[in-house]
XYZ file of C-alpha atoms in Angstrom:
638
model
C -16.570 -14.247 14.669
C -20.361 -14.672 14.137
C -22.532 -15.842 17.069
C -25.960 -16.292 17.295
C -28.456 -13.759 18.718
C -29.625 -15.028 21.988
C -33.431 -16.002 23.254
C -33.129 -13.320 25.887
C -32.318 -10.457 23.267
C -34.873 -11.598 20.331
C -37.379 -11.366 23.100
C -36.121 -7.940 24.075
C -35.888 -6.654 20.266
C -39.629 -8.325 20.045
C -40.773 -6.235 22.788
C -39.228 -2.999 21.967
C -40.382 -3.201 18.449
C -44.048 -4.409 19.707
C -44.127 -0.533 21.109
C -43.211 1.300 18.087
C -44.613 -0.454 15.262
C -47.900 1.272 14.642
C -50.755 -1.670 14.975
C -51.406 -3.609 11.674
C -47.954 -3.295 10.805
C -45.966 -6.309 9.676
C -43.134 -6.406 11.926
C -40.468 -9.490 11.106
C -37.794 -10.332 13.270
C -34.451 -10.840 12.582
C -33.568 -14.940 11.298
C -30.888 -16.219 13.540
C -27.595 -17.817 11.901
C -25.490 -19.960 13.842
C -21.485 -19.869 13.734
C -20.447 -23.201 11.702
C -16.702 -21.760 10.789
C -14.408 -22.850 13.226
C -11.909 -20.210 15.079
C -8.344 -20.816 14.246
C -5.989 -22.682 17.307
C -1.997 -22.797 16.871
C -1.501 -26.311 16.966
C 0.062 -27.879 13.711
C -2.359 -28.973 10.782
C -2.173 -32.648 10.493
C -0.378 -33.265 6.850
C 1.001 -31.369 3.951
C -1.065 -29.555 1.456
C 0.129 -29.761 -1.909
C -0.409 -26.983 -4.653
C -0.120 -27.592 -8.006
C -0.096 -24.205 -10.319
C -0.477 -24.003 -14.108
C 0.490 -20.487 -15.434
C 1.011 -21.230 -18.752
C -2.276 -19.651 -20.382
C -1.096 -16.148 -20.881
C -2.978 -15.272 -23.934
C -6.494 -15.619 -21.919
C -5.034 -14.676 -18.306
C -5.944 -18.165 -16.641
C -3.990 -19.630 -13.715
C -5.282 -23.051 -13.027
C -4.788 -24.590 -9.514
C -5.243 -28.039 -8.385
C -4.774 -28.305 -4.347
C -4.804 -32.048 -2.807
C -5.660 -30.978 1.020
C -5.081 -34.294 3.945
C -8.173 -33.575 6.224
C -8.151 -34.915 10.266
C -11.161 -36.461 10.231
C -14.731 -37.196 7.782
C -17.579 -34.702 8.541
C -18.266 -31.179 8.200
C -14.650 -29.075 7.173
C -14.502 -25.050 5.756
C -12.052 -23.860 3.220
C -10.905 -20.237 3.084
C -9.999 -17.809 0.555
C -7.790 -15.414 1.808
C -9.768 -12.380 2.849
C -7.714 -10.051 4.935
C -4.854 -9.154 3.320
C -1.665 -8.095 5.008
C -0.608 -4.927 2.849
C -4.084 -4.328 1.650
C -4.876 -3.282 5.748
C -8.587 -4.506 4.544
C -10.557 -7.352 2.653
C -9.318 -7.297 -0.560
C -8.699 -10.852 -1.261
C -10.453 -11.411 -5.312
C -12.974 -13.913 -4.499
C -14.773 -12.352 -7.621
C -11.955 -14.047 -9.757
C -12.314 -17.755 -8.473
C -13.960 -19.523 -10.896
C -14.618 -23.508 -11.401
C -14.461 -24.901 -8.503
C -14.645 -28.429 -8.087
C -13.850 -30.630 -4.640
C -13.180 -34.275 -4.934
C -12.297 -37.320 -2.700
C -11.131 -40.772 -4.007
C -12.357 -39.323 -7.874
C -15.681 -38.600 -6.752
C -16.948 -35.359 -6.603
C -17.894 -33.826 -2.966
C -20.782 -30.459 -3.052
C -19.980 -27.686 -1.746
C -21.995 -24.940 -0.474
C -20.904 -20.855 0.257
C -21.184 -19.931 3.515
C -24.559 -17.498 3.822
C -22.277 -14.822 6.000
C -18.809 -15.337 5.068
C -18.536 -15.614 1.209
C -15.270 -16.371 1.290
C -16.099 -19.430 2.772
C -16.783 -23.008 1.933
C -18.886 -25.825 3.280
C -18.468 -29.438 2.728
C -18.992 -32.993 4.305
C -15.887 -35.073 4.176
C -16.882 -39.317 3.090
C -15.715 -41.189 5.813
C -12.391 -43.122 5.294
C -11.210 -40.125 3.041
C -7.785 -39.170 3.924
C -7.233 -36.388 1.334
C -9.253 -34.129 -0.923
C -8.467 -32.356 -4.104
C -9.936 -28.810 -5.076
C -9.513 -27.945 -8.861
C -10.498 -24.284 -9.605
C -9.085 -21.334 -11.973
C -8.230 -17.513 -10.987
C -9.077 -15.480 -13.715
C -7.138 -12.505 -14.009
C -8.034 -9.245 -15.242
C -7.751 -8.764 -19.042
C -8.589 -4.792 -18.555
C -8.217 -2.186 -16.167
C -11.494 -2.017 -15.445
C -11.956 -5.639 -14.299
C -8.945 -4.906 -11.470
C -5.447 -5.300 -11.414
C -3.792 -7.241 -14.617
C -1.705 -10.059 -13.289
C -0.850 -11.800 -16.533
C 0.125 -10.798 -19.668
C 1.981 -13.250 -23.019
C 5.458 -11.779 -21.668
C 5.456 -11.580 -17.515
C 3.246 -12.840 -14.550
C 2.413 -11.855 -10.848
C 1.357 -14.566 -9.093
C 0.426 -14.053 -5.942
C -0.487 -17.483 -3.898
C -3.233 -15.915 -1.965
C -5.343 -15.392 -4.840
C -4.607 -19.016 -6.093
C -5.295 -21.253 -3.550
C -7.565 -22.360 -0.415
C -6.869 -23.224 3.441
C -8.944 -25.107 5.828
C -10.562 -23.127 8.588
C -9.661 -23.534 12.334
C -6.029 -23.531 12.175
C -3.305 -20.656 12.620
C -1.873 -20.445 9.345
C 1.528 -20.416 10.341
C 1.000 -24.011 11.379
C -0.317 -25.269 7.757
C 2.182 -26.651 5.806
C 2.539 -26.282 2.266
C 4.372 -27.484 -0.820
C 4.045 -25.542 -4.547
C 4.716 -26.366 -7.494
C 4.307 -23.638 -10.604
C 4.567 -24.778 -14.647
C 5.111 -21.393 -16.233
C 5.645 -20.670 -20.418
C 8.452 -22.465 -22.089
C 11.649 -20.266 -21.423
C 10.717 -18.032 -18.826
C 12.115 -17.424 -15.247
C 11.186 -16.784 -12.114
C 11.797 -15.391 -8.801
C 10.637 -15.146 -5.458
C 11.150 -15.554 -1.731
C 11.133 -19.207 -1.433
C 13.817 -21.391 -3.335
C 12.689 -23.680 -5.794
C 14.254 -26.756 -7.451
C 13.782 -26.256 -11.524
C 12.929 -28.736 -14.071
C 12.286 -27.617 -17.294
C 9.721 -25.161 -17.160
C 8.173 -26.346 -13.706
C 9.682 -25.063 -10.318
C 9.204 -27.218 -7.321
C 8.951 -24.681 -4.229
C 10.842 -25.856 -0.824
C 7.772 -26.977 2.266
C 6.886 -23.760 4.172
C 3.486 -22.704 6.168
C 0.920 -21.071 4.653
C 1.414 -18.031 6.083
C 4.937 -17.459 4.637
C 3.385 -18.951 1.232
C 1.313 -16.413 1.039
C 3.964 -13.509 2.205
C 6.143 -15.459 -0.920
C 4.711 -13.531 -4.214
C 6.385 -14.534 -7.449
C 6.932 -13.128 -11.168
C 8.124 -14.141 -13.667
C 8.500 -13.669 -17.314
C 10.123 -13.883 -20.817
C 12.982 -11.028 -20.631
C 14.401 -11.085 -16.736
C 17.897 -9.841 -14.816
C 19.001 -10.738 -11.779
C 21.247 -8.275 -9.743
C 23.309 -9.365 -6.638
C 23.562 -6.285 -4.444
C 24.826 -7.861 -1.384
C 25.009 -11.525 -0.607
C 22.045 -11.828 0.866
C 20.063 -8.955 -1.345
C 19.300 -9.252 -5.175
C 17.723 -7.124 -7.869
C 15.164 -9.264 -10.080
C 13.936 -6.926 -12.977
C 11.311 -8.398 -15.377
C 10.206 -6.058 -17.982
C 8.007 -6.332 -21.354
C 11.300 -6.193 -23.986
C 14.778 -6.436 -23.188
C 15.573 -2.948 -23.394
C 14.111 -2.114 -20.268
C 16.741 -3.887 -18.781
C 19.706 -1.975 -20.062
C 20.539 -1.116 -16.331
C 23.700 1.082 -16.024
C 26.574 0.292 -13.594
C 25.989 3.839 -12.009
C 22.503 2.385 -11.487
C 22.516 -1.013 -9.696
C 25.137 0.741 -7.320
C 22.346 3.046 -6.403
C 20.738 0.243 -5.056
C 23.395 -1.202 -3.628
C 23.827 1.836 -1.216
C 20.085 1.890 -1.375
C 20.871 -1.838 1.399
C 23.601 -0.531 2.644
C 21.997 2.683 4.440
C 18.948 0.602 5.229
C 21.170 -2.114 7.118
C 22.772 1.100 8.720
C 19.900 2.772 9.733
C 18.168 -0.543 11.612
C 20.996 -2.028 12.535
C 19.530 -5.590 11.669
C 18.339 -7.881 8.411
C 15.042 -9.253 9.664
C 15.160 -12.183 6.629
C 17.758 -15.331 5.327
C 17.361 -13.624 1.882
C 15.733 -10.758 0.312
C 14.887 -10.069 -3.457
C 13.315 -6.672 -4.895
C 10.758 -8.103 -7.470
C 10.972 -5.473 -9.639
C 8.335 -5.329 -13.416
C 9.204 -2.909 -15.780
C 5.740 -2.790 -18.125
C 2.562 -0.769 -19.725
C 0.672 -4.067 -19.401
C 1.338 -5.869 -16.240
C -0.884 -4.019 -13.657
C 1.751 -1.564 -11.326
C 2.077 -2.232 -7.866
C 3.979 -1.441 -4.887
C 3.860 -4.389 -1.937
C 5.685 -5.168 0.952
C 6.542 -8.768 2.647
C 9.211 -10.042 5.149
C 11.835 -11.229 2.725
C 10.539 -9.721 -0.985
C 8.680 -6.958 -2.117
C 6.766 -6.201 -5.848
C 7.276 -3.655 -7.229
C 5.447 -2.433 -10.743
C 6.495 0.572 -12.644
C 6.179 1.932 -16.070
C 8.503 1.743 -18.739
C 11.559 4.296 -18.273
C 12.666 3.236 -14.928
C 16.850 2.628 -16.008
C 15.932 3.978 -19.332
C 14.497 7.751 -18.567
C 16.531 7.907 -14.624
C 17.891 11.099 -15.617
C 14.514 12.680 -16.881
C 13.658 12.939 -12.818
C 13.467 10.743 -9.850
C 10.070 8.653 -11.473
C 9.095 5.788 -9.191
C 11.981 5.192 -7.369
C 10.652 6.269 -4.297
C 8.491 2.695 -4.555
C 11.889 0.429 -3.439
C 13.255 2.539 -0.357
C 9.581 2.431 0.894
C 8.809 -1.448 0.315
C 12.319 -2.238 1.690
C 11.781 -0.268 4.790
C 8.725 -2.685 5.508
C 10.350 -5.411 5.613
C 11.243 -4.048 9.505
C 8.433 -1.908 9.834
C 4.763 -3.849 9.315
C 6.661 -7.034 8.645
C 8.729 -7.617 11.668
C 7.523 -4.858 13.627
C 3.940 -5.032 13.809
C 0.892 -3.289 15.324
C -0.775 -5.663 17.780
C -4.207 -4.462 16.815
C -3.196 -5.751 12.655
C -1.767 -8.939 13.930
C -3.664 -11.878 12.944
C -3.887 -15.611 12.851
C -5.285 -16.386 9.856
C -6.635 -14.203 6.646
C -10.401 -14.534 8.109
C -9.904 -12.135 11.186
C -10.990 -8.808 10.783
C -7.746 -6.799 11.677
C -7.518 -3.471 13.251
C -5.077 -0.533 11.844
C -4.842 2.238 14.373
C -1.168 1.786 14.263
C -1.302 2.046 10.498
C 0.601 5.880 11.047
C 3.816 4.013 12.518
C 3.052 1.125 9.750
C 2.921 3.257 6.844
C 3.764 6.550 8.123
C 6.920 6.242 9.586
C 7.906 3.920 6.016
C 6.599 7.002 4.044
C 9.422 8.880 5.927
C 12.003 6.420 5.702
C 11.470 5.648 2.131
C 12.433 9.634 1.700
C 15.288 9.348 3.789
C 16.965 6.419 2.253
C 16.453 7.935 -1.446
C 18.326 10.500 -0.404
C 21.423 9.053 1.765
C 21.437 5.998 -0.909
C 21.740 8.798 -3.871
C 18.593 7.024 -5.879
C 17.389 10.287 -5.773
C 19.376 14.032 -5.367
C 18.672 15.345 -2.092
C 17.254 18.500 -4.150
C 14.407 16.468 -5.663
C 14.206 15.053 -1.895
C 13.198 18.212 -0.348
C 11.300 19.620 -3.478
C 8.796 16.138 -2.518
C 8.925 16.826 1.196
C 7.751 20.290 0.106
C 5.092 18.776 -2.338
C 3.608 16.805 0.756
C 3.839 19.362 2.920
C 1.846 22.300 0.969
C -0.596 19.034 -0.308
C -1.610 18.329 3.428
C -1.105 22.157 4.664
C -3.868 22.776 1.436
C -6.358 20.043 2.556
C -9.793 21.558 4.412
C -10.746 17.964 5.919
C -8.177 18.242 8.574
C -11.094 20.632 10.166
C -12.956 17.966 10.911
C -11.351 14.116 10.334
C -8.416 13.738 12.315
C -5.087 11.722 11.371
C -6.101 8.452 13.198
C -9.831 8.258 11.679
C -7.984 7.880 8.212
C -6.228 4.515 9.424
C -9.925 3.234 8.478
C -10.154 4.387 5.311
C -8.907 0.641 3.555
C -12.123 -0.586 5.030
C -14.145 2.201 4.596
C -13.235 3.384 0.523
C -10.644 -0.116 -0.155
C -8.725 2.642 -2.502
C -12.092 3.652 -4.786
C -11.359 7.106 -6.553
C -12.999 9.651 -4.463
C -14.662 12.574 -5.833
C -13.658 15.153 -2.943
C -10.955 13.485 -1.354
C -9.487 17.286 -0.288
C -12.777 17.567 2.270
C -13.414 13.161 2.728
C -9.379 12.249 2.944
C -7.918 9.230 2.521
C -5.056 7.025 3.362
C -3.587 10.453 5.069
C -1.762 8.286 7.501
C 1.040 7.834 4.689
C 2.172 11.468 3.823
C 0.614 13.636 7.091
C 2.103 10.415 8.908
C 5.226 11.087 7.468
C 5.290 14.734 8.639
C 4.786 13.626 12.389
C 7.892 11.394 12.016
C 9.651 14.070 11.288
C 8.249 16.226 14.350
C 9.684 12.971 16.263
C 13.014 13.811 14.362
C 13.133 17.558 14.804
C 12.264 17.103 18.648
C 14.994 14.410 19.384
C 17.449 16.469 18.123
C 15.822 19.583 19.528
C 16.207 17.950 23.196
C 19.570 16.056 23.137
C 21.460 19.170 21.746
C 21.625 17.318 18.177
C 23.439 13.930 20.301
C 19.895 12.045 19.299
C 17.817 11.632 16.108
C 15.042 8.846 14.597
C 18.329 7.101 14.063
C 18.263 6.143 17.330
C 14.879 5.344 17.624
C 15.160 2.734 14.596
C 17.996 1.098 15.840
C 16.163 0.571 19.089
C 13.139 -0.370 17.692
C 13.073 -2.324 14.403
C 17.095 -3.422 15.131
C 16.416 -6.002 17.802
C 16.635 -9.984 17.169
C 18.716 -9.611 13.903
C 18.021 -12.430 11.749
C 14.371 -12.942 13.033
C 11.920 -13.352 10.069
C 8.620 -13.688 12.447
C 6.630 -10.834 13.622
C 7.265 -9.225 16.597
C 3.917 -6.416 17.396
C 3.391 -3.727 19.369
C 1.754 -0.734 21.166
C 1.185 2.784 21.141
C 2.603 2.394 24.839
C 5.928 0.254 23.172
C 6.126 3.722 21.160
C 6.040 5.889 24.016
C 8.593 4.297 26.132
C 11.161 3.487 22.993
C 11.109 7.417 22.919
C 11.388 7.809 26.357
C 14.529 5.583 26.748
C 16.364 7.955 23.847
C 15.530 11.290 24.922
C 12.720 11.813 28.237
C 9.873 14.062 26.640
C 6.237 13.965 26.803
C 6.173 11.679 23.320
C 2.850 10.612 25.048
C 1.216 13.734 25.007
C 2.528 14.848 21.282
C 1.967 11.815 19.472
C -1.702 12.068 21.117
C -1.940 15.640 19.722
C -0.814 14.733 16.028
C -3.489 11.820 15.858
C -6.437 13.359 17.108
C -6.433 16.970 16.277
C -8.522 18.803 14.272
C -7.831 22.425 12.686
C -5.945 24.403 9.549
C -2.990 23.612 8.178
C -0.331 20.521 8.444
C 2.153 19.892 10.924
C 4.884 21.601 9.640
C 7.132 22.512 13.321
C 9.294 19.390 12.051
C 10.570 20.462 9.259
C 11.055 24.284 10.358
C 12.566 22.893 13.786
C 14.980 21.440 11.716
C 16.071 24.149 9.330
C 13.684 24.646 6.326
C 10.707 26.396 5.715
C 7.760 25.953 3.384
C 7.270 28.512 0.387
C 6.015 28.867 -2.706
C 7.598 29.980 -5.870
C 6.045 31.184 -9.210
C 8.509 28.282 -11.244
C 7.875 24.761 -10.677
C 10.681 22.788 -9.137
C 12.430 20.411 -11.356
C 10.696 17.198 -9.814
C 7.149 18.715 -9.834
C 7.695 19.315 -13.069
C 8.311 15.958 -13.911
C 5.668 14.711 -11.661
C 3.143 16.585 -13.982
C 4.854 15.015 -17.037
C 4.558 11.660 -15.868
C 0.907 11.932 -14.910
C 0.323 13.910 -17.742
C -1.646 16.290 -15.559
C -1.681 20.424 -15.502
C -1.341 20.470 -10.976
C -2.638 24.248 -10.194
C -3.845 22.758 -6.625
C -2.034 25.659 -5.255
C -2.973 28.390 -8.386
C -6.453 28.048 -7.850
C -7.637 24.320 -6.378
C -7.893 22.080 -9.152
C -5.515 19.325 -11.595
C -6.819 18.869 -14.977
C -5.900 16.058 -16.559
C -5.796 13.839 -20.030
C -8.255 14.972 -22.325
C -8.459 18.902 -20.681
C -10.561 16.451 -17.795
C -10.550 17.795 -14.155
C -9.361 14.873 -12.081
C -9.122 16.886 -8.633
C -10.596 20.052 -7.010
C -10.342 21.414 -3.662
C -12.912 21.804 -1.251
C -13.353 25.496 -1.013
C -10.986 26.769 -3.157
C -11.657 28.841 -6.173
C -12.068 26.076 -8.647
C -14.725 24.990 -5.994
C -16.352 27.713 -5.890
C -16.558 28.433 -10.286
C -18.326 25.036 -9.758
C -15.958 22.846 -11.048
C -15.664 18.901 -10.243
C -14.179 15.543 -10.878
C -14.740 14.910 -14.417
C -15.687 18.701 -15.769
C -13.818 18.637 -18.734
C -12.682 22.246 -20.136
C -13.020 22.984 -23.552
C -11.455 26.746 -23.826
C -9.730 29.251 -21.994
C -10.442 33.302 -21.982
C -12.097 32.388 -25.524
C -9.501 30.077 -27.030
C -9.034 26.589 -27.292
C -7.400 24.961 -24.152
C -4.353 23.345 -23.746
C -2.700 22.827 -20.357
C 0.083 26.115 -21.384
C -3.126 28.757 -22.220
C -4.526 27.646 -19.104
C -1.303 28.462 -16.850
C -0.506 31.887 -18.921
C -4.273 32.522 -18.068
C -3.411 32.210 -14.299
C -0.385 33.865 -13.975
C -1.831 36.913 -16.223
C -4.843 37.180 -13.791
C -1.841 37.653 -10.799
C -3.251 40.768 -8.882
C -5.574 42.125 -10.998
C -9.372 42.155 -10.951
C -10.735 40.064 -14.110
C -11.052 36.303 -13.776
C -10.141 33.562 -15.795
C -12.897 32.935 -17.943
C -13.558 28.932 -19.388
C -16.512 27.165 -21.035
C -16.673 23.740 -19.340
C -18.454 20.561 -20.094
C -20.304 18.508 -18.039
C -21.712 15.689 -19.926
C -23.973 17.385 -22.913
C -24.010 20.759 -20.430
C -22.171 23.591 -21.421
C -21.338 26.329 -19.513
C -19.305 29.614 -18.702
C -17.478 30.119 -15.434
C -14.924 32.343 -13.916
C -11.630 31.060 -11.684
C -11.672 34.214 -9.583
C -7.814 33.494 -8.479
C -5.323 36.265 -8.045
C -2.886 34.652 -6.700
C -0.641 33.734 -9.685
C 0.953 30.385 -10.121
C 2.405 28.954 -6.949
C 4.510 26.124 -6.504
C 5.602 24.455 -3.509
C 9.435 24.875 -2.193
C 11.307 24.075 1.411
C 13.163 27.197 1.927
C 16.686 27.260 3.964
C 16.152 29.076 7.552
C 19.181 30.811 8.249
C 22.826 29.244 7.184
C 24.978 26.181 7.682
C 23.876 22.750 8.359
C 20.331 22.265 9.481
C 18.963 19.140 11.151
C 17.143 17.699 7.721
C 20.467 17.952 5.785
C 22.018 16.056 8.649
C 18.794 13.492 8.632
C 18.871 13.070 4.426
C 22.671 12.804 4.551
C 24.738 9.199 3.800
C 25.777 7.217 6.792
């Protein structure tokens, strides 16, 4: 919250500036703003705010929104657009995309003016003896890439409410109520969280706060299936042609077990209903987010079509399912907030995300939506990435739960030496410490199992959020097996040095190697990114158009001077192509000449040499020893 600066400290600042600024100098003090936006209170907003959606323009992209707001009283009254984002872990709510916005009482028209701190924020001055007021405005969506994520195209539709509607300031959201209606294209469907009464082509959404309306995405589209896969589960696939539906049997069973070992593993179902929102489409923006009793989901075509070409995206559902008990009911105090206007606070974001990361690899396994081979050939992949990555040296694990403030998921030209969102994937790989010691302690009586049931399996039924503490952690540990988890989990998030944590996955039974043949899965990876990955022949990916789209800090390919965006145009004097590149490589294995390319850096050409004698080198989990090892006992069924 904003508060003024006081006399005392202006005079202060005056004073201390008065004996630095060299005489003559202009010297201006700061201009003090005063805090007009009210801090929210839980006590219930007095009516019902009624939304009014029109989603029919899908040729331009246009969602127009009409919202009729009661107000308590005439005078000064803020609306919000949602700025913190659950999900997002930062501001990412598209103000940039409002457009039009008009505010009305009684048919005439009230000004409005943007806040001069908080741009998501609006002023106005309620008439007296108005008792409602109605804001008419349009989100624009993006029509290219470049613009931002593409949430409408002429044959399916994300709408997400936050983006398409205001609240008024000073409340907890929880305690606004809402009721939505949504006119979408003649013929289509849609689906969502919150049921709906259907008329034709509008769908009149049941009352609920505006915190659940905003946890309540919806798409919806020309060519749409829905799956039951329990009775309180469905599958809702929406794709750009009907082909993309052509699920198999074999298929929609795989996410049947897909519930089944979730329910199993937390021991709870922390909504009334839940539906996977699932797009299948080159033109609808991808996208993988989590709420309490949905998730969306975006993929590219081939998800039922190419399932046996490799195990694609369908790591995306396991993960946004497991949220739905961890970061939706469980919660990290610190990210907890009343209203979409409070900063929140994400040093928990390791358990959040981390710990989902994990479980998202653990249910594609034991649900069979992917083979436990391809399983451990992507543990290994995460393992060697992070056990690769120089910036552990110096930016430890808990500094990256910043980084969706700091970067808000901008490409990064050396993310190997600035990291990133490392609390997914190096977060996953202290879960799995967690695992390796439980089992390690209690003689193999104890695993994460038991930590999960205990943790996220409490209050079954319960749809609010229930948060948390690092101390919480601790003593949900300490209650299944008595360790120092204090001291360890401590260790993990604050460290600095070489190398990943990698005692979890040898404790329990497998080793990382590398290999001089891909694995089946990275393979595939590289197909569907349509990328050459030699981050461990030599510290760099090349991507489409012979482009380098990532290059280690340190590595070979760093030191030949290559970086984001060098694009190379031949290979030991011959034209390149992602095959001549890799028989380059592994010819150079143990010998003394280097791989010689011309590169291209805008209109510069130039010669340089990959001195890399290594070979090609692909990452693998290798059995230690024989028999049954704690990870096949952690990625088997239930």
């Amino acid at each position: 919250m904003y508060r003024p600066l006081t006399a005392g400290l202006l005079l202060a600042s005056a004073a201390a500036l008065s004996a630095q600024v060299p005489s003559g100098n202009s010297a201006p003090q700061p201009l003090p703003f005063a805090a007009t936006i009210p801090d929210p209170v839980d006590q219930p907003y007095p009516g019902t705010i009624r939304l009014a959606i029109d989603a029919t323009d899908v040729t331009r992209g246009i969602f127009r929104i009409t919202e009729t707001i009661p107000v308590a009283k005439p005078g000064p009254m803020v609306l919000l657009f949602p700025e913190w984002l659950p999900g997002n872990h930062g501001p990412r709510g598209q103000i940039e995309k409002l457009a039009g916005l008009v505010v009305t009482a009684g048919g005439r028209r009230i000004a409005w003016t943007r806040d001069p701190v908080d741009v998501y924020a609006f002023h106005l001055d309620v008439p007296a003896g108005t008792r409602e007021i109605e804001a008419s405005f349009q989100f624009l969506s993006a029509t290219k890439g470049d613009q931002g994520r593409i949430t409408m195209t002429p044959e399916l539709l994300s709408l997400q409410p936050n983006s398409l509607s205001l609240y008024p300031a000073g409340w907890f959201t929880r305690q606004i109520p809402v009721s939505m209606t949504v006119k979408y294209p003649a013929g289509w469907t849609a689906a969502g969280a919150i049921p709906a009464k259907v008329a034709g082509s509008t769908y009149s959404y049941d009352r609920v706060n505006y915190e659940t309306l905003v946890d309540s995405p919806i798409v919806a589209g020309r060519y749409a299936k829905t799956w039951p896969l329990t009775q309180r589960v469905s599958l809702a696939v929406f794709a750009d042609t009907p082909a993309e539906l052509a699920a198999t049997p074999a298929q929609i069973d795989a996410h049947k077990r897909l519930v089944d070992q979730a329910v199993k593993v937390f021991g709870s179902q922390h909504y009334d209903k839940y539906t996977f929102l699932l797009s299948i489409s080159d033109n609808l923006g991808g996208i993988g987010l989590e709420h309490h009793r949905s998730s969306e989901n975006g993929v590219t075509p081939g998800y039922f079509t190419k399932w046996d070409d490799g195990p694609g995206r369908r790591n995306l559902l396991p993960h946004e399912y497991s949220h739905s008990w961890n970061g939706k009911f469980r919660r990290g105090a610190d990210s907890w907030t009343p209203d979409f206007r409070t900063p929140m606070r994400n040093s928990l974001l390791w358990v959040y995300e981390g710990q989902t990361q994990f479980w998202g690899y653990v249910l594609q396994a034991r649900s069979g939506m992917v083979s436990k081979a391809d399983t451990l050939d992507q543990l290994a992949a995460t393992a060697a990435l992070y056990d690769s990555q120089p910036a552990r040296q110096w930016r430890d694990l808990l500094d990256t739960t910043n980084d969706p403030i700091i970067s808000a998921r901008r490409p990064k030209g050396w993310s190997s030496w600035q990291r990133s969102e490392d609390y997914y994937s190096e977060g996953m790989l202290v879960w799995l410490e967690v695992d390796s010691q439980l089992r390690a302690l209690s003689g193999g009586r104890k695993s994460i199992d038991d930590f999960a049931r205990a943790f996220f399996g409490v209050r079954d039924g319960d749809w609010g959020d229930l948060t948390y503490t690092f101390d919480d952690l601790v003593t949900t540990l300490n209650a299944i097996q008595p360790y120092d988890w204090r001291t360890l989990l401590t260790q993990r998030l604050t460290e600095n040095g070489k190398g990943a944590p990698l005692s979890g996955l040898e404790r329990n039974g497998y080793r990382l190697v590398y290999t001089t043949d891909a694995p089946p899965s990275f393979r595939h990876g590289e197909k569907t990114r349509k990328v050459a990955d030699l981050t461990y022949s030599g510290g760099f990916v090349v991507g489409s158009g012979n482009e380098v789209t990532s290059v280690t800090w340190g590595s070979p390919a760093y030191d030949a001077g290559l970086t984001v965006g060098t694009t190379i145009v031949s290979v030991d004097g011959m034209a390149y192509s992602d095959d001549r590149l890799k028989g380059a490589i592994a010819a150079a294995k143990d010998g003394k000449a280097s791989v010689q390319m011309w590169v291209k850096n805008g209109e510069r050409y130039r010669q340089v040499a990959l001195d890399w004698h290594g070979g090609l080198r692909y990452p693998r989990l290798e059995k230690i020893g024989t028999g049954e090892a704690g990870l096949d006992r952690l990625l088997a069924p239930r």
